[in-house]
Amino acid sequence: MALRIIGVIGSSEASQDLMVLAEKVGEELARQGAAVVCGGMNGVMEAACKGARRLGGLTIGIIPSNDKEDANPYVQVPIVTGMGVGRNVMLVKTADVLIAIGGEFGTLSEIAHALDLGKIVVGLGTWKLEKARPSPIPNLIEANSPKEAVEIALKAISTQR
Amino acid sequence: MALRIIGVIGSSEASQDLMVLAEKVGEELARQGAAVVCGGMNGVMEAACKGARRLGGLTIGIIPSNDKEDANPYVQVPIVTGMGVGRNVMLVKTADVLIAIGGEFGTLSEIAHALDLGKIVVGLGTWKLEKARPSPIPNLIEANSPKEAVEIALKAISTQR
Amino acid sequence: MALRIIGVIGSSEASQDLMVLAEKVGEELARQGAAVVCGGMNGVMEAACKGARRLGGLTIGIIPSNDKEDANPYVQVPIVTGMGVGRNVMLVKTADVLIAIGGEFGTLSEIAHALDLGKIVVGLGTWKLEKARPSPIPNLIEANSPKEAVEIALKAISTQR
Amino acid sequence: MALRIIGVIGSSEASQDLMVLAEKVGEELARQGAAVVCGGMNGVMEAACKGARRLGGLTIGIIPSNDKEDANPYVQVPIVTGMGVGRNVMLVKTADVLIAIGGEFGTLSEIAHALDLGKIVVGLGTWKLEKARPSPIPNLIEANSPKEAVEIALKAISTQR
């Protein structure tokens, strides 16, 4: 049977604060028995995988290049796409729900794809999208801590479509 | 030699106002000898193709399904991806510059991919992304009319990257 | 309305003999008013585009890299996928029918995808697949000349599926 | 650190004989501590996953549709591509080496992509490609049993590129 798989998205170059958040998110997901899927590279992605691996969680990296050696060292299952940022949408489709930590335009593309596909995104210091258009965005939920983010995310799996 | 190719993005279900804007953008692009690339479906995409074809412009539709018959009737060159919304990023990569007309989450994913790849996006009533984060976004430029949007877009081709 | 689009596939490094065949195929397709879609690179792809352009045909190149400048100089419409050989299947889906000229493993992947999708492939000195398994392969048809290959291909458009 | 990941490819509708072979291949891979990656659907793919799960092996399914529920029940990690047969090439890139069991045109596309990318394919009753062209194909190796196929595959990981 398929595992619960939570997407963790964010920049490959992130501040120390965001990296700490990501690592705690990874730890908490592993503690709850959920797998992490991410883009497989550095920054937030690596921190989340590192946290998950510390507690024995499964880590999946959907990597942009053609070489599995490009994955960060905490990825156990590198999915090699060779599609560059074209892999972002696949990460979104593979995740049951997503946690966005900070993030630049690449992360924004993933949030947009997720909302487009009806998925829930839990944010930790990420894009305030509701300010960018008139109507509210109920599927983008800001959390106050890594623990709360994981809590909301896991609860969302059972309720969303 | 490769043609100049301008991406026109926006919702498949758009208001009459946005449809009129899109058709004028298509016309103006054809008038300037530039090809239109879009997602190949209805709404803004169809209106832009319709406008372009009226003046003899070339229209390319990068369609999500496996069946070229799904393209709107104004698409001359349907590129059949079978990738669903995974085709969005390809549209962005194929366009020299993009014009975003209105738009929901799918369009947002394309704007985000474009900015991530260093491309310029000209907006007509689209997402106000600069309000969604602290720092400005110089590559997302709001225009006041279809004519101005095309003007900015064509000028951008020579200057970007 | 969508143009008739014929895929021309074959090696990026081809013998002079195959290049001559490809150029003649491109010419003949243009003469018949059909567009050429290919992988956009060199060898057979470039020769087919060159032939088509000589007679004013439309040439589409679905290129593997992220840079439209990588397309051969006879491509008018470069579709930029950034998917590497992952673009092969999209070329196959976009083509109404395919003409395979010589070819190595990349071409074989395209022939296989085409047959898998129920498309007809006309061969000029390409893989003899029927020898590689017990049962015949009616959709892979060897032609004796570029002219005959185009004839079979165009006839196939109306009859297939 | 990344696991060793072996691709198992073959038809979604396979004879009982091939299914038995696939299940034994899955078992043997799990016994050797290697993960299975496959297309995630039925037939050979399901049999290989079933065999692997019986001995506690990790099973990854790179599925063509947008819905993880489409994966066979023995897939633990469904990678949701929404790319149809466009996912074949990704399976090939993700696998360190491949074992082909029987197979129709879809499997042939995967064998071709693998050989194109310099990967080794071990065959059990699959395409006799060397008969389809003049020159030999050293990277396509026929095995006599599931055990031998796994042995050759695991040895190949250390030696290829």
Tab-separated table of C-alpha atoms in Angstrom, chain D residues 81-150:
chain	number	residue	atom	x	y	z
D	81	THR	CA	3.728	11.928	-13.441
D	82	GLY	CA	0.544	12.595	-15.398
D	83	MET	CA	2.716	12.156	-18.500
D	84	GLY	CA	1.320	8.938	-19.942
D	85	VAL	CA	3.987	6.943	-21.755
D	86	GLY	CA	6.171	10.032	-21.429
D	87	ARG	CA	7.037	8.577	-18.037
D	88	ASN	CA	8.860	5.621	-19.599
D	89	VAL	CA	12.063	7.571	-20.108
D	90	MET	CA	12.015	8.708	-16.486
D	91	LEU	CA	11.770	5.140	-15.250
D	92	VAL	CA	14.824	4.348	-17.382
D	93	LYS	CA	16.773	7.322	-16.016
D	94	THR	CA	15.879	6.407	-12.430
D	95	ALA	CA	16.971	2.773	-12.767
D	96	ASP	CA	20.645	1.932	-12.303
D	97	VAL	CA	20.126	-1.038	-14.637
D	98	LEU	CA	17.028	-2.672	-16.140
D	99	ILE	CA	15.536	-6.141	-16.412
D	100	ALA	CA	13.125	-6.566	-19.340
D	101	ILE	CA	10.628	-9.414	-19.101
D	102	GLY	CA	8.782	-10.110	-22.334
D	103	GLY	CA	7.285	-6.863	-23.480
D	104	GLU	CA	5.512	-5.100	-26.319
D	105	PHE	CA	6.192	-1.691	-27.900
D	106	GLY	CA	6.135	0.217	-24.606
D	107	THR	CA	8.848	-2.041	-23.223
D	108	LEU	CA	10.771	-1.647	-26.480
D	109	SER	CA	10.700	2.138	-26.022
D	110	GLU	CA	12.229	1.671	-22.570
D	111	ILE	CA	14.909	-0.718	-23.832
D	112	ALA	CA	15.772	1.773	-26.588
D	113	HIS	CA	15.945	4.706	-24.167
D	114	ALA	CA	18.144	2.649	-21.833
D	115	LEU	CA	20.575	1.674	-24.584
D	116	ASP	CA	20.552	5.269	-25.852
D	117	LEU	CA	21.564	6.435	-22.371
D	118	GLY	CA	24.327	3.818	-22.062
D	119	LYS	CA	22.514	1.654	-19.528
D	120	ILE	CA	22.569	-2.123	-19.400
D	121	VAL	CA	19.384	-4.097	-20.014
D	122	VAL	CA	19.108	-7.737	-18.970
D	123	GLY	CA	16.437	-9.611	-20.912
D	124	LEU	CA	14.163	-12.524	-20.051
D	125	GLY	CA	12.268	-13.479	-23.189
D	126	THR	CA	12.334	-9.925	-24.540
D	127	TRP	CA	13.066	-8.284	-27.923
D	128	LYS	CA	15.964	-9.828	-29.919
D	129	LEU	CA	17.187	-6.431	-31.062
D	130	GLU	CA	20.512	-7.623	-32.425
D	131	LYS	CA	18.561	-9.284	-35.245
D	132	ALA	CA	17.047	-5.954	-36.246
D	133	ARG	CA	20.296	-4.321	-37.312
D	134	PRO	CA	23.722	-5.317	-38.613
D	135	SER	CA	25.883	-4.502	-35.557
D	136	PRO	CA	25.836	-6.229	-32.133
D	137	ILE	CA	24.306	-4.654	-29.017
D	138	PRO	CA	26.592	-5.530	-26.109
D	139	ASN	CA	24.443	-3.730	-23.490
D	140	LEU	CA	21.410	-5.955	-24.100
D	141	ILE	CA	22.130	-9.269	-22.380
D	142	GLU	CA	19.758	-12.244	-22.381
D	143	ALA	CA	19.587	-14.189	-19.106
D	144	ASN	CA	18.378	-17.758	-18.571
D	145	SER	CA	16.583	-17.369	-15.256
D	146	PRO	CA	15.308	-14.712	-12.827
D	147	LYS	CA	18.214	-15.447	-10.496
D	148	GLU	CA	20.761	-15.036	-13.278
D	149	ALA	CA	19.044	-11.849	-14.489
D	150	VAL	CA	19.351	-10.271	-11.046
